[in-house]
């Protein structure tokens, strides 16, 4: 008799997002907007899974919430929307297999590559009046999580994903427009996704099996 691990996982995740940059507070984990999306995983073996996610969220920040007195006195704020597609690898600290009661939970490390779409200011049409355009950029995401079996073929996970972007304009910073020239030009923006996922596992690999 053999026990075969399930190879596919599909599900939903919900939680919060926050931005780290030149506006507002500088807390690394401070969810202040709702985020959500879908997730798919393909388990190569009990230790490694390939995964893809699609995420929708807003990011926003306000100098009124800053602990830095210079930011507080400046009084800037912004809101932007983000659509993100990410592909990556999940490394389980312990072997993970919902069909084996000894292996139904584990912490994990996540490394990804992400493309995200957001809005930037294209030009100033009048004092403090702007036109916007869509922009696609890239981020190097990494994260940590903990997952455990919930019931039957369902599992739940708590996860924190950090996105280091190669951009400094998620907050509409624009060095070509005087009213939007602010902050540190040598420091790019981040956004953080914190939440829980619920996934359903199905399918069995043709070759992978654990003998008794």
mmCIF file with all atom_site columns, C-alpha atoms in Angstrom:
data_model
loop_
_atom_site.group_PDB
_atom_site.id
_atom_site.type_symbol
_atom_site.label_atom_id
_atom_site.label_alt_id
_atom_site.label_comp_id
_atom_site.label_asym_id
_atom_site.label_entity_id
_atom_site.label_seq_id
_atom_site.pdbx_PDB_ins_code
_atom_site.Cartn_x
_atom_site.Cartn_y
_atom_site.Cartn_z
_atom_site.occupancy
_atom_site.B_iso_or_equiv
_atom_site.pdbx_formal_charge
_atom_site.auth_seq_id
_atom_site.auth_comp_id
_atom_site.auth_asym_id
_atom_site.auth_atom_id
_atom_site.pdbx_PDB_model_num
ATOM 1   C CA . UNK A 1 1   ? 0.000   0.000  0.000   1.00 0.00 ? 1   UNK A CA 1
ATOM 2   C CA . UNK A 1 2   ? 1.282   3.490  -0.836  1.00 0.00 ? 2   UNK A CA 1
ATOM 3   C CA . UNK A 1 3   ? 0.456   7.052  0.141   1.00 0.00 ? 3   UNK A CA 1
ATOM 4   C CA . UNK A 1 4   ? 0.597   9.505  -2.731  1.00 0.00 ? 4   UNK A CA 1
ATOM 5   C CA . UNK A 1 5   ? 0.837   13.246 -2.137  1.00 0.00 ? 5   UNK A CA 1
ATOM 6   C CA . UNK A 1 6   ? -1.552  15.574 -3.916  1.00 0.00 ? 6   UNK A CA 1
ATOM 7   C CA . UNK A 1 7   ? 0.145   17.661 -6.566  1.00 0.00 ? 7   UNK A CA 1
ATOM 8   C CA . UNK A 1 8   ? -2.194  20.615 -7.269  1.00 0.00 ? 8   UNK A CA 1
ATOM 9   C CA . UNK A 1 9   ? -3.446  23.345 -4.969  1.00 0.00 ? 9   UNK A CA 1
ATOM 10  C CA . UNK A 1 10  ? -5.823  26.136 -5.947  1.00 0.00 ? 10  UNK A CA 1
ATOM 11  C CA . UNK A 1 11  ? -7.401  28.759 -3.753  1.00 0.00 ? 11  UNK A CA 1
ATOM 12  C CA . UNK A 1 12  ? -8.061  32.313 -2.667  1.00 0.00 ? 12  UNK A CA 1
ATOM 13  C CA . UNK A 1 13  ? -6.220  34.689 -0.378  1.00 0.00 ? 13  UNK A CA 1
ATOM 14  C CA . UNK A 1 14  ? -7.335  37.836 1.423   1.00 0.00 ? 14  UNK A CA 1
ATOM 15  C CA . UNK A 1 15  ? -5.652  40.295 3.741   1.00 0.00 ? 15  UNK A CA 1
ATOM 16  C CA . UNK A 1 16  ? -4.115  43.732 3.772   1.00 0.00 ? 16  UNK A CA 1
ATOM 17  C CA . UNK A 1 17  ? -1.412  45.709 2.013   1.00 0.00 ? 17  UNK A CA 1
ATOM 18  C CA . UNK A 1 18  ? 0.818   48.618 2.885   1.00 0.00 ? 18  UNK A CA 1
ATOM 19  C CA . UNK A 1 19  ? 3.359   50.811 1.121   1.00 0.00 ? 19  UNK A CA 1
ATOM 20  C CA . UNK A 1 20  ? 6.843   51.833 2.266   1.00 0.00 ? 20  UNK A CA 1
ATOM 21  C CA . UNK A 1 21  ? 8.322   54.903 0.605   1.00 0.00 ? 21  UNK A CA 1
ATOM 22  C CA . UNK A 1 22  ? 8.571   58.686 0.730   1.00 0.00 ? 22  UNK A CA 1
ATOM 23  C CA . UNK A 1 23  ? 5.098   59.467 2.129   1.00 0.00 ? 23  UNK A CA 1
ATOM 24  C CA . UNK A 1 24  ? 3.572   58.620 5.493   1.00 0.00 ? 24  UNK A CA 1
ATOM 25  C CA . UNK A 1 25  ? 4.764   56.300 8.268   1.00 0.00 ? 25  UNK A CA 1
ATOM 26  C CA . UNK A 1 26  ? 7.755   54.022 7.838   1.00 0.00 ? 26  UNK A CA 1
ATOM 27  C CA . UNK A 1 27  ? 6.378   50.840 9.399   1.00 0.00 ? 27  UNK A CA 1
ATOM 28  C CA . UNK A 1 28  ? 7.296   47.703 7.477   1.00 0.00 ? 28  UNK A CA 1
ATOM 29  C CA . UNK A 1 29  ? 4.149   45.733 8.296   1.00 0.00 ? 29  UNK A CA 1
ATOM 30  C CA . UNK A 1 30  ? 1.169   48.054 8.603   1.00 0.00 ? 30  UNK A CA 1
ATOM 31  C CA . UNK A 1 31  ? -1.786  46.789 6.497   1.00 0.00 ? 31  UNK A CA 1
ATOM 32  C CA . UNK A 1 32  ? -4.143  49.680 5.729   1.00 0.00 ? 32  UNK A CA 1
ATOM 33  C CA . UNK A 1 33  ? -5.836  48.523 2.504   1.00 0.00 ? 33  UNK A CA 1
ATOM 34  C CA . UNK A 1 34  ? -7.711  45.348 1.591   1.00 0.00 ? 34  UNK A CA 1
ATOM 35  C CA . UNK A 1 35  ? -5.997  42.968 -0.821  1.00 0.00 ? 35  UNK A CA 1
ATOM 36  C CA . UNK A 1 36  ? -7.129  39.729 -2.403  1.00 0.00 ? 36  UNK A CA 1
ATOM 37  C CA . UNK A 1 37  ? -6.396  37.306 -5.177  1.00 0.00 ? 37  UNK A CA 1
ATOM 38  C CA . UNK A 1 38  ? -6.087  33.766 -6.452  1.00 0.00 ? 38  UNK A CA 1
ATOM 39  C CA . UNK A 1 39  ? -3.288  31.233 -6.061  1.00 0.00 ? 39  UNK A CA 1
ATOM 40  C CA . UNK A 1 40  ? -2.186  28.023 -7.772  1.00 0.00 ? 40  UNK A CA 1
ATOM 41  C CA . UNK A 1 41  ? 0.583   25.680 -6.609  1.00 0.00 ? 41  UNK A CA 1
ATOM 42  C CA . UNK A 1 42  ? 2.194   22.661 -8.241  1.00 0.00 ? 42  UNK A CA 1
ATOM 43  C CA . UNK A 1 43  ? 3.992   20.486 -5.710  1.00 0.00 ? 43  UNK A CA 1
ATOM 44  C CA . UNK A 1 44  ? 7.208   19.091 -7.165  1.00 0.00 ? 44  UNK A CA 1
ATOM 45  C CA . UNK A 1 45  ? 7.834   17.095 -3.987  1.00 0.00 ? 45  UNK A CA 1
ATOM 46  C CA . UNK A 1 46  ? 7.055   17.421 -0.250  1.00 0.00 ? 46  UNK A CA 1
ATOM 47  C CA . UNK A 1 47  ? 9.647   20.186 0.126   1.00 0.00 ? 47  UNK A CA 1
ATOM 48  C CA . UNK A 1 48  ? 9.269   22.336 -3.020  1.00 0.00 ? 48  UNK A CA 1
ATOM 49  C CA . UNK A 1 49  ? 6.258   23.832 -4.821  1.00 0.00 ? 49  UNK A CA 1
ATOM 50  C CA . UNK A 1 50  ? 6.014   26.093 -7.846  1.00 0.00 ? 50  UNK A CA 1
ATOM 51  C CA . UNK A 1 51  ? 3.322   28.752 -7.508  1.00 0.00 ? 51  UNK A CA 1
ATOM 52  C CA . UNK A 1 52  ? 1.582   31.583 -9.275  1.00 0.00 ? 52  UNK A CA 1
ATOM 53  C CA . UNK A 1 53  ? -0.588  34.346 -7.835  1.00 0.00 ? 53  UNK A CA 1
ATOM 54  C CA . UNK A 1 54  ? -2.727  37.176 -9.170  1.00 0.00 ? 54  UNK A CA 1
ATOM 55  C CA . UNK A 1 55  ? -3.337  39.985 -6.670  1.00 0.00 ? 55  UNK A CA 1
ATOM 56  C CA . UNK A 1 56  ? -5.506  43.113 -6.623  1.00 0.00 ? 56  UNK A CA 1
ATOM 57  C CA . UNK A 1 57  ? -5.022  45.845 -4.025  1.00 0.00 ? 57  UNK A CA 1
ATOM 58  C CA . UNK A 1 58  ? -4.758  49.546 -3.365  1.00 0.00 ? 58  UNK A CA 1
ATOM 59  C CA . UNK A 1 59  ? -1.795  51.135 -1.622  1.00 0.00 ? 59  UNK A CA 1
ATOM 60  C CA . UNK A 1 60  ? -2.028  54.450 0.181   1.00 0.00 ? 60  UNK A CA 1
ATOM 61  C CA . UNK A 1 61  ? -0.227  56.542 2.751   1.00 0.00 ? 61  UNK A CA 1
ATOM 62  C CA . UNK A 1 62  ? -0.659  59.884 4.491   1.00 0.00 ? 62  UNK A CA 1
ATOM 63  C CA . UNK A 1 63  ? 1.925   62.181 6.061   1.00 0.00 ? 63  UNK A CA 1
ATOM 64  C CA . UNK A 1 64  ? -0.633  62.890 8.791   1.00 0.00 ? 64  UNK A CA 1
ATOM 65  C CA . UNK A 1 65  ? 0.186   59.407 10.131  1.00 0.00 ? 65  UNK A CA 1
ATOM 66  C CA . UNK A 1 66  ? 3.977   59.887 10.002  1.00 0.00 ? 66  UNK A CA 1
ATOM 67  C CA . UNK A 1 67  ? 6.169   59.867 13.092  1.00 0.00 ? 67  UNK A CA 1
ATOM 68  C CA . UNK A 1 68  ? 8.831   61.806 11.154  1.00 0.00 ? 68  UNK A CA 1
ATOM 69  C CA . UNK A 1 69  ? 8.119   65.485 11.938  1.00 0.00 ? 69  UNK A CA 1
ATOM 70  C CA . UNK A 1 70  ? 9.306   66.705 8.524   1.00 0.00 ? 70  UNK A CA 1
ATOM 71  C CA . UNK A 1 71  ? 6.861   64.391 6.774   1.00 0.00 ? 71  UNK A CA 1
ATOM 72  C CA . UNK A 1 72  ? 4.067   65.285 9.173   1.00 0.00 ? 72  UNK A CA 1
ATOM 73  C CA . UNK A 1 73  ? 4.510   68.997 8.462   1.00 0.00 ? 73  UNK A CA 1
ATOM 74  C CA . UNK A 1 74  ? 4.698   68.415 4.692   1.00 0.00 ? 74  UNK A CA 1
ATOM 75  C CA . UNK A 1 75  ? 1.174   66.981 4.592   1.00 0.00 ? 75  UNK A CA 1
ATOM 76  C CA . UNK A 1 76  ? 1.214   64.833 1.444   1.00 0.00 ? 76  UNK A CA 1
ATOM 77  C CA . UNK A 1 77  ? -0.942  61.763 0.797   1.00 0.00 ? 77  UNK A CA 1
ATOM 78  C CA . UNK A 1 78  ? -1.731  59.411 -2.087  1.00 0.00 ? 78  UNK A CA 1
ATOM 79  C CA . UNK A 1 79  ? -3.672  56.327 -3.188  1.00 0.00 ? 79  UNK A CA 1
ATOM 80  C CA . UNK A 1 80  ? -2.730  54.013 -6.045  1.00 0.00 ? 80  UNK A CA 1
ATOM 81  C CA . UNK A 1 81  ? -4.075  50.704 -7.364  1.00 0.00 ? 81  UNK A CA 1
ATOM 82  C CA . UNK A 1 82  ? -1.937  47.647 -8.070  1.00 0.00 ? 82  UNK A CA 1
ATOM 83  C CA . UNK A 1 83  ? -2.587  44.564 -10.184 1.00 0.00 ? 83  UNK A CA 1
ATOM 84  C CA . UNK A 1 84  ? 0.158   41.966 -9.741  1.00 0.00 ? 84  UNK A CA 1
ATOM 85  C CA . UNK A 1 85  ? 1.082   38.663 -11.371 1.00 0.00 ? 85  UNK A CA 1
ATOM 86  C CA . UNK A 1 86  ? 3.810   36.713 -9.552  1.00 0.00 ? 86  UNK A CA 1
ATOM 87  C CA . UNK A 1 87  ? 5.554   33.400 -10.199 1.00 0.00 ? 87  UNK A CA 1
ATOM 88  C CA . UNK A 1 88  ? 7.825   31.748 -7.702  1.00 0.00 ? 88  UNK A CA 1
ATOM 89  C CA . UNK A 1 89  ? 9.034   28.842 -5.621  1.00 0.00 ? 89  UNK A CA 1
ATOM 90  C CA . UNK A 1 90  ? 7.886   27.826 -2.161  1.00 0.00 ? 90  UNK A CA 1
ATOM 91  C CA . UNK A 1 91  ? 10.426  25.996 0.027   1.00 0.00 ? 91  UNK A CA 1
ATOM 92  C CA . UNK A 1 92  ? 8.902   24.003 2.894   1.00 0.00 ? 92  UNK A CA 1
ATOM 93  C CA . UNK A 1 93  ? 10.961  23.735 6.072   1.00 0.00 ? 93  UNK A CA 1
ATOM 94  C CA . UNK A 1 94  ? 9.415   20.326 6.804   1.00 0.00 ? 94  UNK A CA 1
ATOM 95  C CA . UNK A 1 95  ? 8.034   17.762 4.374   1.00 0.00 ? 95  UNK A CA 1
ATOM 96  C CA . UNK A 1 96  ? 4.419   18.641 3.557   1.00 0.00 ? 96  UNK A CA 1
ATOM 97  C CA . UNK A 1 97  ? 1.734   16.093 2.633   1.00 0.00 ? 97  UNK A CA 1
ATOM 98  C CA . UNK A 1 98  ? -1.935  16.403 3.580   1.00 0.00 ? 98  UNK A CA 1
ATOM 99  C CA . UNK A 1 99  ? -2.370  12.628 3.262   1.00 0.00 ? 99  UNK A CA 1
ATOM 100 C CA . UNK A 1 100 ? 0.195   11.947 6.005   1.00 0.00 ? 100 UNK A CA 1
ATOM 101 C CA . UNK A 1 101 ? -0.909  13.135 9.455   1.00 0.00 ? 101 UNK A CA 1
ATOM 102 C CA . UNK A 1 102 ? 2.746   13.588 10.446  1.00 0.00 ? 102 UNK A CA 1
ATOM 103 C CA . UNK A 1 103 ? 3.363   16.096 7.633   1.00 0.00 ? 103 UNK A CA 1
ATOM 104 C CA . UNK A 1 104 ? 0.316   18.376 7.558   1.00 0.00 ? 104 UNK A CA 1
ATOM 105 C CA . UNK A 1 105 ? 1.952   21.633 8.671   1.00 0.00 ? 105 UNK A CA 1
ATOM 106 C CA . UNK A 1 106 ? 5.164   23.528 8.021   1.00 0.00 ? 106 UNK A CA 1
ATOM 107 C CA . UNK A 1 107 ? 6.736   26.986 7.879   1.00 0.00 ? 107 UNK A CA 1
ATOM 108 C CA . UNK A 1 108 ? 7.967   27.964 4.420   1.00 0.00 ? 108 UNK A CA 1
ATOM 109 C CA . UNK A 1 109 ? 10.121  30.455 2.548   1.00 0.00 ? 109 UNK A CA 1
ATOM 110 C CA . UNK A 1 110 ? 8.941   32.121 -0.658  1.00 0.00 ? 110 UNK A CA 1
ATOM 111 C CA . UNK A 1 111 ? 10.992  33.575 -3.529  1.00 0.00 ? 111 UNK A CA 1
ATOM 112 C CA . UNK A 1 112 ? 9.211   35.099 -6.545  1.00 0.00 ? 112 UNK A CA 1
ATOM 113 C CA . UNK A 1 113 ? 9.410   37.373 -9.568  1.00 0.00 ? 113 UNK A CA 1
ATOM 114 C CA . UNK A 1 114 ? 6.495   39.755 -10.077 1.00 0.00 ? 114 UNK A CA 1
ATOM 115 C CA . UNK A 1 115 ? 5.121   42.086 -12.728 1.00 0.00 ? 115 UNK A CA 1
ATOM 116 C CA . UNK A 1 116 ? 2.702   44.743 -11.511 1.00 0.00 ? 116 UNK A CA 1
ATOM 117 C CA . UNK A 1 117 ? 0.577   47.442 -13.091 1.00 0.00 ? 117 UNK A CA 1
ATOM 118 C CA . UNK A 1 118 ? -0.160  50.795 -11.438 1.00 0.00 ? 118 UNK A CA 1
ATOM 119 C CA . UNK A 1 119 ? -0.771  54.472 -12.275 1.00 0.00 ? 119 UNK A CA 1
ATOM 120 C CA . UNK A 1 120 ? 1.769   57.284 -12.641 1.00 0.00 ? 120 UNK A CA 1
ATOM 121 C CA . UNK A 1 121 ? 1.459   61.010 -13.332 1.00 0.00 ? 121 UNK A CA 1
ATOM 122 C CA . UNK A 1 122 ? 2.170   61.752 -16.997 1.00 0.00 ? 122 UNK A CA 1
ATOM 123 C CA . UNK A 1 123 ? 1.882   65.560 -16.880 1.00 0.00 ? 123 UNK A CA 1
ATOM 124 C CA . UNK A 1 124 ? 0.576   68.545 -14.934 1.00 0.00 ? 124 UNK A CA 1
ATOM 125 C CA . UNK A 1 125 ? -2.353  70.197 -16.747 1.00 0.00 ? 125 UNK A CA 1
ATOM 126 C CA . UNK A 1 126 ? -2.793  73.030 -14.200 1.00 0.00 ? 126 UNK A CA 1
ATOM 127 C CA . UNK A 1 127 ? -1.373  73.766 -10.744 1.00 0.00 ? 127 UNK A CA 1
ATOM 128 C CA . UNK A 1 128 ? -1.915  70.576 -8.743  1.00 0.00 ? 128 UNK A CA 1
ATOM 129 C CA . UNK A 1 129 ? -4.024  69.065 -11.539 1.00 0.00 ? 129 UNK A CA 1
ATOM 130 C CA . UNK A 1 130 ? -2.549  65.990 -13.234 1.00 0.00 ? 130 UNK A CA 1
ATOM 131 C CA . UNK A 1 131 ? -3.053  63.471 -15.997 1.00 0.00 ? 131 UNK A CA 1
ATOM 132 C CA . UNK A 1 132 ? -2.327  59.827 -15.267 1.00 0.00 ? 132 UNK A CA 1
ATOM 133 C CA . UNK A 1 133 ? -1.282  56.814 -17.281 1.00 0.00 ? 133 UNK A CA 1
ATOM 134 C CA . UNK A 1 134 ? -0.874  53.118 -16.644 1.00 0.00 ? 134 UNK A CA 1
ATOM 135 C CA . UNK A 1 135 ? 2.607   51.650 -16.139 1.00 0.00 ? 135 UNK A CA 1
ATOM 136 C CA . UNK A 1 136 ? 3.895   48.088 -15.810 1.00 0.00 ? 136 UNK A CA 1
ATOM 137 C CA . UNK A 1 137 ? 7.028   47.407 -13.776 1.00 0.00 ? 137 UNK A CA 1
ATOM 138 C CA . UNK A 1 138 ? 8.790   44.561 -11.989 1.00 0.00 ? 138 UNK A CA 1
ATOM 139 C CA . UNK A 1 139 ? 9.535   43.588 -8.416  1.00 0.00 ? 139 UNK A CA 1
ATOM 140 C CA . UNK A 1 140 ? 11.597  40.998 -6.583  1.00 0.00 ? 140 UNK A CA 1
ATOM 141 C CA . UNK A 1 141 ? 9.284   39.523 -3.958  1.00 0.00 ? 141 UNK A CA 1
ATOM 142 C CA . UNK A 1 142 ? 10.178  37.324 -1.040  1.00 0.00 ? 142 UNK A CA 1
ATOM 143 C CA . UNK A 1 143 ? 8.234   36.163 1.945   1.00 0.00 ? 143 UNK A CA 1
ATOM 144 C CA . UNK A 1 144 ? 7.583   33.729 4.754   1.00 0.00 ? 144 UNK A CA 1
ATOM 145 C CA . UNK A 1 145 ? 4.537   31.777 5.794   1.00 0.00 ? 145 UNK A CA 1
ATOM 146 C CA . UNK A 1 146 ? 3.067   28.958 7.808   1.00 0.00 ? 146 UNK A CA 1
ATOM 147 C CA . UNK A 1 147 ? 0.542   26.468 6.420   1.00 0.00 ? 147 UNK A CA 1
ATOM 148 C CA . UNK A 1 148 ? -1.480  23.676 7.973   1.00 0.00 ? 148 UNK A CA 1
ATOM 149 C CA . UNK A 1 149 ? -4.232  21.253 7.067   1.00 0.00 ? 149 UNK A CA 1
ATOM 150 C CA . UNK A 1 150 ? -7.705  22.540 7.866   1.00 0.00 ? 150 UNK A CA 1
ATOM 151 C CA . UNK A 1 151 ? -10.027 19.634 7.036   1.00 0.00 ? 151 UNK A CA 1
ATOM 152 C CA . UNK A 1 152 ? -10.108 16.947 4.340   1.00 0.00 ? 152 UNK A CA 1
ATOM 153 C CA . UNK A 1 153 ? -8.204  18.349 1.320   1.00 0.00 ? 153 UNK A CA 1
ATOM 154 C CA . UNK A 1 154 ? -8.305  21.971 2.483   1.00 0.00 ? 154 UNK A CA 1
ATOM 155 C CA . UNK A 1 155 ? -5.371  23.865 3.968   1.00 0.00 ? 155 UNK A CA 1
ATOM 156 C CA . UNK A 1 156 ? -4.949  27.346 5.383   1.00 0.00 ? 156 UNK A CA 1
ATOM 157 C CA . UNK A 1 157 ? -1.831  29.526 5.444   1.00 0.00 ? 157 UNK A CA 1
ATOM 158 C CA . UNK A 1 158 ? -0.680  32.786 6.997   1.00 0.00 ? 158 UNK A CA 1
ATOM 159 C CA . UNK A 1 159 ? 1.779   34.653 4.782   1.00 0.00 ? 159 UNK A CA 1
ATOM 160 C CA . UNK A 1 160 ? 3.770   37.896 4.588   1.00 0.00 ? 160 UNK A CA 1
ATOM 161 C CA . UNK A 1 161 ? 5.131   38.885 1.166   1.00 0.00 ? 161 UNK A CA 1
ATOM 162 C CA . UNK A 1 162 ? 7.473   41.860 0.674   1.00 0.00 ? 162 UNK A CA 1
ATOM 163 C CA . UNK A 1 163 ? 7.815   43.476 -2.772  1.00 0.00 ? 163 UNK A CA 1
ATOM 164 C CA . UNK A 1 164 ? 10.957  45.452 -3.516  1.00 0.00 ? 164 UNK A CA 1
ATOM 165 C CA . UNK A 1 165 ? 10.261  47.449 -6.671  1.00 0.00 ? 165 UNK A CA 1
ATOM 166 C CA . UNK A 1 166 ? 12.687  49.118 -9.042  1.00 0.00 ? 166 UNK A CA 1
ATOM 167 C CA . UNK A 1 167 ? 10.464  52.217 -9.118  1.00 0.00 ? 167 UNK A CA 1
ATOM 168 C CA . UNK A 1 168 ? 10.151  55.410 -7.066  1.00 0.00 ? 168 UNK A CA 1
ATOM 169 C CA . UNK A 1 169 ? 6.808   56.636 -8.418  1.00 0.00 ? 169 UNK A CA 1
ATOM 170 C CA . UNK A 1 170 ? 4.135   54.429 -6.831  1.00 0.00 ? 170 UNK A CA 1
ATOM 171 C CA . UNK A 1 171 ? 3.422   57.510 -4.672  1.00 0.00 ? 171 UNK A CA 1
ATOM 172 C CA . UNK A 1 172 ? 3.306   59.697 -7.865  1.00 0.00 ? 172 UNK A CA 1
ATOM 173 C CA . UNK A 1 173 ? 6.777   61.109 -7.276  1.00 0.00 ? 173 UNK A CA 1
ATOM 174 C CA . UNK A 1 174 ? 7.874   62.764 -10.545 1.00 0.00 ? 174 UNK A CA 1
ATOM 175 C CA . UNK A 1 175 ? 11.181  64.605 -10.868 1.00 0.00 ? 175 UNK A CA 1
ATOM 176 C CA . UNK A 1 176 ? 9.945   66.469 -13.958 1.00 0.00 ? 176 UNK A CA 1
ATOM 177 C CA . UNK A 1 177 ? 7.073   68.139 -12.066 1.00 0.00 ? 177 UNK A CA 1
ATOM 178 C CA . UNK A 1 178 ? 8.061   70.570 -9.292  1.00 0.00 ? 178 UNK A CA 1
ATOM 179 C CA . UNK A 1 179 ? 5.004   69.909 -7.138  1.00 0.00 ? 179 UNK A CA 1
ATOM 180 C CA . UNK A 1 180 ? 5.710   66.148 -7.211  1.00 0.00 ? 180 UNK A CA 1
ATOM 181 C CA . UNK A 1 181 ? 9.447   66.274 -6.600  1.00 0.00 ? 181 UNK A CA 1
ATOM 182 C CA . UNK A 1 182 ? 9.953   64.965 -3.068  1.00 0.00 ? 182 UNK A CA 1
ATOM 183 C CA . UNK A 1 183 ? 11.639  62.293 -0.997  1.00 0.00 ? 183 UNK A CA 1
ATOM 184 C CA . UNK A 1 184 ? 14.852  60.387 -1.566  1.00 0.00 ? 184 UNK A CA 1
ATOM 185 C CA . UNK A 1 185 ? 15.538  59.716 -5.278  1.00 0.00 ? 185 UNK A CA 1
ATOM 186 C CA . UNK A 1 186 ? 17.953  56.922 -4.331  1.00 0.00 ? 186 UNK A CA 1
ATOM 187 C CA . UNK A 1 187 ? 15.335  54.924 -2.412  1.00 0.00 ? 187 UNK A CA 1
ATOM 188 C CA . UNK A 1 188 ? 12.771  52.874 -4.340  1.00 0.00 ? 188 UNK A CA 1
ATOM 189 C CA . UNK A 1 189 ? 9.275   52.010 -3.155  1.00 0.00 ? 189 UNK A CA 1
ATOM 190 C CA . UNK A 1 190 ? 8.145   48.795 -1.491  1.00 0.00 ? 190 UNK A CA 1
ATOM 191 C CA . UNK A 1 191 ? 4.745   47.279 -0.873  1.00 0.00 ? 191 UNK A CA 1
ATOM 192 C CA . UNK A 1 192 ? 3.892   44.507 1.582   1.00 0.00 ? 192 UNK A CA 1
ATOM 193 C CA . UNK A 1 193 ? 1.087   41.927 1.321   1.00 0.00 ? 193 UNK A CA 1
ATOM 194 C CA . UNK A 1 194 ? -0.072  40.255 4.539   1.00 0.00 ? 194 UNK A CA 1
ATOM 195 C CA . UNK A 1 195 ? -2.904  37.763 4.668   1.00 0.00 ? 195 UNK A CA 1
ATOM 196 C CA . UNK A 1 196 ? -4.337  34.279 4.805   1.00 0.00 ? 196 UNK A CA 1
ATOM 197 C CA . UNK A 1 197 ? -5.022  31.794 2.026   1.00 0.00 ? 197 UNK A CA 1
ATOM 198 C CA . UNK A 1 198 ? -7.470  28.910 1.760   1.00 0.00 ? 198 UNK A CA 1
ATOM 199 C CA . UNK A 1 199 ? -6.499  26.246 -0.779  1.00 0.00 ? 199 UNK A CA 1
ATOM 200 C CA . UNK A 1 200 ? -7.980  22.996 -2.027  1.00 0.00 ? 200 UNK A CA 1
ATOM 201 C CA . UNK A 1 201 ? -5.576  20.167 -2.931  1.00 0.00 ? 201 UNK A CA 1
ATOM 202 C CA . UNK A 1 202 ? -6.291  17.683 -5.715  1.00 0.00 ? 202 UNK A CA 1
ATOM 203 C CA . UNK A 1 203 ? -4.664  15.394 -8.273  1.00 0.00 ? 203 UNK A CA 1
ATOM 204 C CA . UNK A 1 204 ? -1.907  12.874 -7.781  1.00 0.00 ? 204 UNK A CA 1
ATOM 205 C CA . UNK A 1 205 ? 1.507   12.698 -9.428  1.00 0.00 ? 205 UNK A CA 1
ATOM 206 C CA . UNK A 1 206 ? 2.107   9.635  -11.624 1.00 0.00 ? 206 UNK A CA 1
ATOM 207 C CA . UNK A 1 207 ? 5.409   8.640  -10.029 1.00 0.00 ? 207 UNK A CA 1
ATOM 208 C CA . UNK A 1 208 ? 5.728   10.119 -6.553  1.00 0.00 ? 208 UNK A CA 1
ATOM 209 C CA . UNK A 1 209 ? 4.869   7.663  -3.756  1.00 0.00 ? 209 UNK A CA 1
ATOM 210 C CA . UNK A 1 210 ? 5.940   6.999  -0.194  1.00 0.00 ? 210 UNK A CA 1
ATOM 211 C CA . UNK A 1 211 ? 6.211   3.295  0.625   1.00 0.00 ? 211 UNK A CA 1
ATOM 212 C CA . UNK A 1 212 ? 5.000   2.125  4.005   1.00 0.00 ? 212 UNK A CA 1
#
